[in-house]
Amino acid sequence: MRTTVGWAASDATRPWGATLIYIAAAVLRAASDVLSRVAARIDEARAVPPVYEVEFHGLYREAGAPEGALYINGELVGWIEGVSKL
């Protein structure tokens, strides 16, 4: 006949200190989830739309830009045909 010997008694219960630790961990995880959702809402509310700097060079002599050049944030995005002055 063969028997298996376990490391703990079959009727062993978890000590009350360990139960308190598990409860505290669950409460902290739930609080962390709530605070993460609140932070995400605040971040969305404070979102600032992007700011674009638009430049138009109407004359050829201004800053060396060709006539009718349209720049956004310092990059040439297109030409405005037939326009030489604002």
Coordinates of N, CA, C and O in Angstrom, one line a residue:
M1 N 0.8 -1.2 0.0 CA 0.0 0.0 0.0 C 0.9 1.2 0.0 O 1.9 1.3 0.7
R2 N 0.4 2.2 -0.8 CA 1.2 3.4 -0.9 C 0.4 4.6 -0.4 O -0.8 4.7 -0.7
T3 N 1.0 5.5 0.3 CA 0.4 6.7 0.8 C 1.2 7.9 0.4 O 2.4 7.8 0.3
T4 N 0.5 9.0 0.2 CA 1.2 10.3 -0.2 C 1.2 11.2 1.0 O 0.2 11.4 1.7
V5 N 2.4 11.7 1.3 CA 2.5 12.6 2.5 C 2.6 14.0 2.0 O 3.4 14.4 1.1
G6 N 1.7 14.9 2.4 CA 1.6 16.3 2.0 C 2.5 17.1 3.0 O 2.9 16.7 4.0
W7 N 2.7 18.3 2.6 CA 3.5 19.3 3.4 C 2.7 20.0 4.4 O 3.2 20.5 5.4
A8 N 1.4 20.0 4.3 CA 0.5 20.6 5.2 C -0.7 19.7 5.5 O -1.0 18.9 4.7
A9 N -1.2 20.0 6.6 CA -2.4 19.2 7.0 C -3.6 19.6 6.1 O -3.7 20.7 5.6
S10 N -4.4 18.6 5.8 CA -5.5 18.9 4.9 C -6.5 19.9 5.4 O -7.2 20.5 4.6
D11 N -6.6 20.0 6.7 CA -7.5 21.0 7.3 C -6.9 22.3 7.6 O -7.4 23.1 8.4
A12 N -5.7 22.5 7.1 CA -4.9 23.8 7.4 C -5.6 25.0 6.8 O -6.1 24.9 5.7
T13 N -5.8 26.0 7.5 CA -6.4 27.3 7.0 C -5.3 28.3 6.9 O -4.3 28.3 7.6
R14 N -5.7 29.3 6.1 CA -4.7 30.4 5.9 C -4.7 31.3 7.2 O -5.8 31.6 7.7
P15 N -3.6 31.8 7.6 CA -3.6 32.6 8.8 C -4.3 34.0 8.5 O -4.3 34.4 7.4
W16 N -4.9 34.6 9.5 CA -5.6 35.8 9.3 C -4.8 36.9 8.8 O -5.3 37.8 8.1
G17 N -3.5 36.9 9.1 CA -2.6 38.0 8.5 C -2.5 37.9 7.0 O -2.5 38.9 6.3
A18 N -2.4 36.7 6.5 CA -2.3 36.5 5.0 C -3.6 37.0 4.4 O -3.6 37.6 3.3
T19 N -4.8 36.7 5.0 CA -6.1 37.1 4.5 C -6.1 38.6 4.4 O -6.6 39.2 3.4
L20 N -5.7 39.3 5.4 CA -5.7 40.7 5.4 C -4.8 41.3 4.3 O -5.1 42.3 3.7
I21 N -3.7 40.7 4.1 CA -2.8 41.1 3.0 C -3.5 41.0 1.7 O -3.4 41.9 0.8
Y22 N -4.2 39.9 1.4 CA -4.9 39.7 0.2 C -6.0 40.7 0.0 O -6.2 41.2 -1.1
I23 N -6.7 41.0 1.1 CA -7.8 42.0 1.0 C -7.2 43.4 0.7 O -7.7 44.1 -0.1
A24 N -6.1 43.7 1.4 CA -5.5 45.0 1.2 C -5.0 45.1 -0.3 O -5.1 46.2 -0.9
A25 N -4.4 44.1 -0.8 CA -3.9 44.1 -2.2 C -5.1 44.3 -3.2 O -5.0 45.1 -4.1
A26 N -6.2 43.6 -2.9 CA -7.4 43.8 -3.8 C -7.9 45.2 -3.7 O -8.3 45.8 -4.8
V27 N -8.0 45.8 -2.5 CA -8.4 47.2 -2.4 C -7.5 48.2 -3.1 O -7.9 49.1 -3.8
L28 N -6.2 48.0 -3.0 CA -5.2 48.8 -3.6 C -5.3 48.7 -5.2 O -5.2 49.7 -5.9
R29 N -5.5 47.5 -5.7 CA -5.7 47.3 -7.1 C -6.9 48.0 -7.6 O -6.9 48.7 -8.7
A30 N -8.0 47.9 -6.9 CA -9.2 48.6 -7.3 C -9.1 50.1 -7.3 O -9.5 50.8 -8.2
A31 N -8.4 50.6 -6.2 CA -8.2 52.1 -6.2 C -7.3 52.5 -7.3 O -7.5 53.6 -7.9
S32 N -6.3 51.7 -7.7 CA -5.4 52.1 -8.8 C -6.2 52.1 -10.1 O -6.0 53.1 -10.9
D33 N -7.1 51.2 -10.3 CA -7.9 51.2 -11.5 C -8.8 52.5 -11.6 O -8.9 53.1 -12.6
V34 N -9.4 52.8 -10.5 CA -10.2 54.0 -10.4 C -9.4 55.3 -10.7 O -9.8 56.1 -11.5
L35 N -8.3 55.4 -10.1 CA -7.4 56.6 -10.3 C -6.9 56.6 -11.7 O -6.8 57.7 -12.3
S36 N -6.6 55.5 -12.3 CA -6.2 55.5 -13.7 C -7.3 56.0 -14.6 O -7.0 56.8 -15.6
R37 N -8.5 55.6 -14.4 CA -9.6 56.1 -15.2 C -9.9 57.6 -15.0 O -10.1 58.3 -16.0
V38 N -9.7 58.1 -13.8 CA -9.9 59.5 -13.5 C -8.8 60.3 -14.2 O -9.1 61.3 -14.8
A39 N -7.6 59.8 -14.1 CA -6.5 60.5 -14.8 C -6.6 60.5 -16.3 O -6.3 61.6 -16.9
A40 N -7.2 59.5 -16.9 CA -7.4 59.5 -18.3 C -8.5 60.5 -18.7 O -8.3 61.2 -19.7
R41 N -9.5 60.6 -17.9 CA -10.6 61.6 -18.2 C -10.0 63.0 -18.0 O -10.3 63.9 -18.9
I42 N -9.2 63.3 -17.0 CA -8.6 64.6 -16.9 C -7.7 64.9 -18.0 O -7.7 66.0 -18.5
D43 N -6.9 63.9 -18.5 CA -6.0 64.1 -19.6 C -6.7 64.5 -20.9 O -6.3 65.3 -21.6
E44 N -7.9 63.8 -21.1 CA -8.7 64.1 -22.3 C -9.3 65.5 -22.2 O -9.4 66.2 -23.2
A45 N -9.7 65.9 -21.0 CA -10.3 67.2 -20.8 C -9.3 68.3 -21.1 O -9.6 69.4 -21.5
R46 N -8.0 68.0 -20.7 CA -7.0 69.1 -20.9 C -6.3 69.0 -22.2 O -5.3 69.7 -22.4
A47 N -6.7 68.1 -23.1 CA -6.0 68.0 -24.4 C -6.0 69.3 -25.1 O -7.1 69.9 -25.3
V48 N -4.9 69.7 -25.6 CA -4.8 71.0 -26.3 C -4.7 70.7 -27.8 O -3.9 69.8 -28.2
P49 N -5.5 71.3 -28.6 CA -5.4 71.0 -30.1 C -4.1 71.5 -30.6 O -3.5 72.5 -30.0
P50 N -3.5 70.9 -31.6 CA -2.2 71.4 -32.2 C -2.3 72.8 -32.7 O -3.3 73.2 -33.2
V51 N -1.2 73.5 -32.5 CA -1.1 74.9 -33.0 C -0.3 74.9 -34.3 O 0.8 74.3 -34.3
Y52 N -0.8 75.5 -35.3 CA -0.1 75.6 -36.6 C 0.3 77.0 -36.8 O -0.5 77.9 -36.6
E53 N 1.5 77.2 -37.3 CA 2.0 78.5 -37.6 C 2.0 78.6 -39.2 O 2.6 77.8 -39.8
V54 N 1.1 79.4 -39.7 CA 1.0 79.6 -41.1 C 1.7 80.8 -41.6 O 1.5 81.9 -41.0
E55 N 2.5 80.7 -42.6 CA 3.3 81.8 -43.2 C 2.9 81.9 -44.7 O 2.8 80.9 -45.3
F56 N 2.8 83.1 -45.1 CA 2.5 83.4 -46.5 C 3.5 84.4 -47.0 O 3.6 85.5 -46.4
H57 N 4.3 84.1 -48.0 CA 5.2 85.0 -48.6 C 4.7 85.5 -49.9 O 4.7 84.8 -50.9
G58 N 4.1 86.7 -49.9 CA 3.5 87.3 -51.1 C 4.5 87.8 -52.1 O 4.3 87.8 -53.3
L59 N 5.6 88.3 -51.6 CA 6.6 88.9 -52.5 C 7.9 88.1 -52.6 O 8.2 87.5 -51.6
Y60 N 8.5 88.1 -53.7 CA 9.7 87.3 -53.9 C 10.8 87.7 -53.0 O 11.6 86.9 -52.6
R61 N 10.8 89.0 -52.7 CA 12.0 89.5 -51.9 C 11.8 89.3 -50.4 O 12.8 89.5 -49.7
E62 N 10.7 88.8 -49.9 CA 10.5 88.6 -48.5 C 11.2 87.2 -48.1 O 10.7 86.2 -48.5
A63 N 12.2 87.3 -47.3 CA 12.8 86.2 -46.7 C 13.3 85.1 -47.8 O 13.5 84.0 -47.5
G64 N 13.5 85.6 -49.0 CA 14.0 84.7 -50.0 C 13.0 83.7 -50.5 O 13.3 82.7 -51.1
A65 N 11.7 83.8 -50.1 CA 10.7 82.8 -50.5 C 10.1 83.2 -51.8 O 10.0 84.4 -52.2
P66 N 9.8 82.2 -52.7 CA 9.1 82.5 -53.9 C 7.7 83.1 -53.7 O 7.1 82.9 -52.7
E67 N 7.2 83.7 -54.8 CA 5.9 84.3 -54.7 C 4.8 83.3 -54.5 O 4.8 82.2 -55.1
G68 N 3.9 83.6 -53.6 CA 2.7 82.7 -53.3 C 3.1 81.4 -52.6 O 2.2 80.5 -52.5
A69 N 4.2 81.4 -51.9 CA 4.6 80.2 -51.1 C 3.8 80.1 -49.8 O 3.7 81.1 -49.1
L70 N 3.2 79.0 -49.5 CA 2.5 78.8 -48.3 C 3.2 77.8 -47.4 O 3.5 76.7 -47.8
Y71 N 3.6 78.2 -46.2 CA 4.3 77.3 -45.3 C 3.5 77.1 -44.0 O 2.8 77.9 -43.5
I72 N 3.5 75.8 -43.5 CA 2.9 75.5 -42.2 C 4.0 74.9 -41.4 O 4.6 73.9 -41.8
N73 N 4.2 75.5 -40.2 CA 5.2 75.0 -39.3 C 6.6 75.0 -40.0 O 7.4 74.0 -39.7
G74 N 6.9 75.9 -40.8 CA 8.2 76.0 -41.5 C 8.4 75.1 -42.7 O 9.4 75.0 -43.2
E75 N 7.4 74.3 -43.0 CA 7.5 73.4 -44.2 C 6.6 73.9 -45.3 O 5.4 74.3 -45.1
L76 N 7.1 73.9 -46.5 CA 6.4 74.3 -47.7 C 5.3 73.3 -48.0 O 5.5 72.1 -48.1
V77 N 4.0 73.8 -48.0 CA 2.9 72.9 -48.2 C 2.2 73.1 -49.6 O 1.4 72.3 -50.0
G78 N 2.5 74.3 -50.2 CA 1.9 74.5 -51.5 C 2.1 75.9 -52.0 O 2.8 76.7 -51.4
W79 N 1.5 76.2 -53.1 CA 1.6 77.5 -53.8 C 0.2 78.0 -54.0 O -0.7 77.3 -54.3
I80 N 0.1 79.3 -53.9 CA -1.2 80.0 -54.2 C -0.9 80.7 -55.5 O -0.2 81.7 -55.6
E81 N -1.6 80.2 -56.5 CA -1.3 80.7 -57.9 C -2.0 82.1 -58.0 O -3.1 82.3 -57.5
G82 N -1.4 83.0 -58.7 CA -1.9 84.3 -59.1 C -2.0 85.3 -57.9 O -2.5 86.3 -58.0
V83 N -1.4 84.9 -56.8 CA -1.4 85.8 -55.6 C 0.0 86.3 -55.4 O 1.0 85.5 -55.3
S84 N 0.2 87.6 -55.4 CA 1.5 88.2 -55.1 C 1.6 89.0 -53.9 O 2.6 89.3 -53.4
K85 N 0.4 89.5 -53.4 CA 0.3 90.3 -52.2 C -0.9 89.9 -51.4 O -1.8 89.4 -51.9
L86 N -0.8 90.1 -50.1 CA -1.9 89.8 -49.2 C -3.0 90.8 -49.3 O -2.8 92.0 -49.6

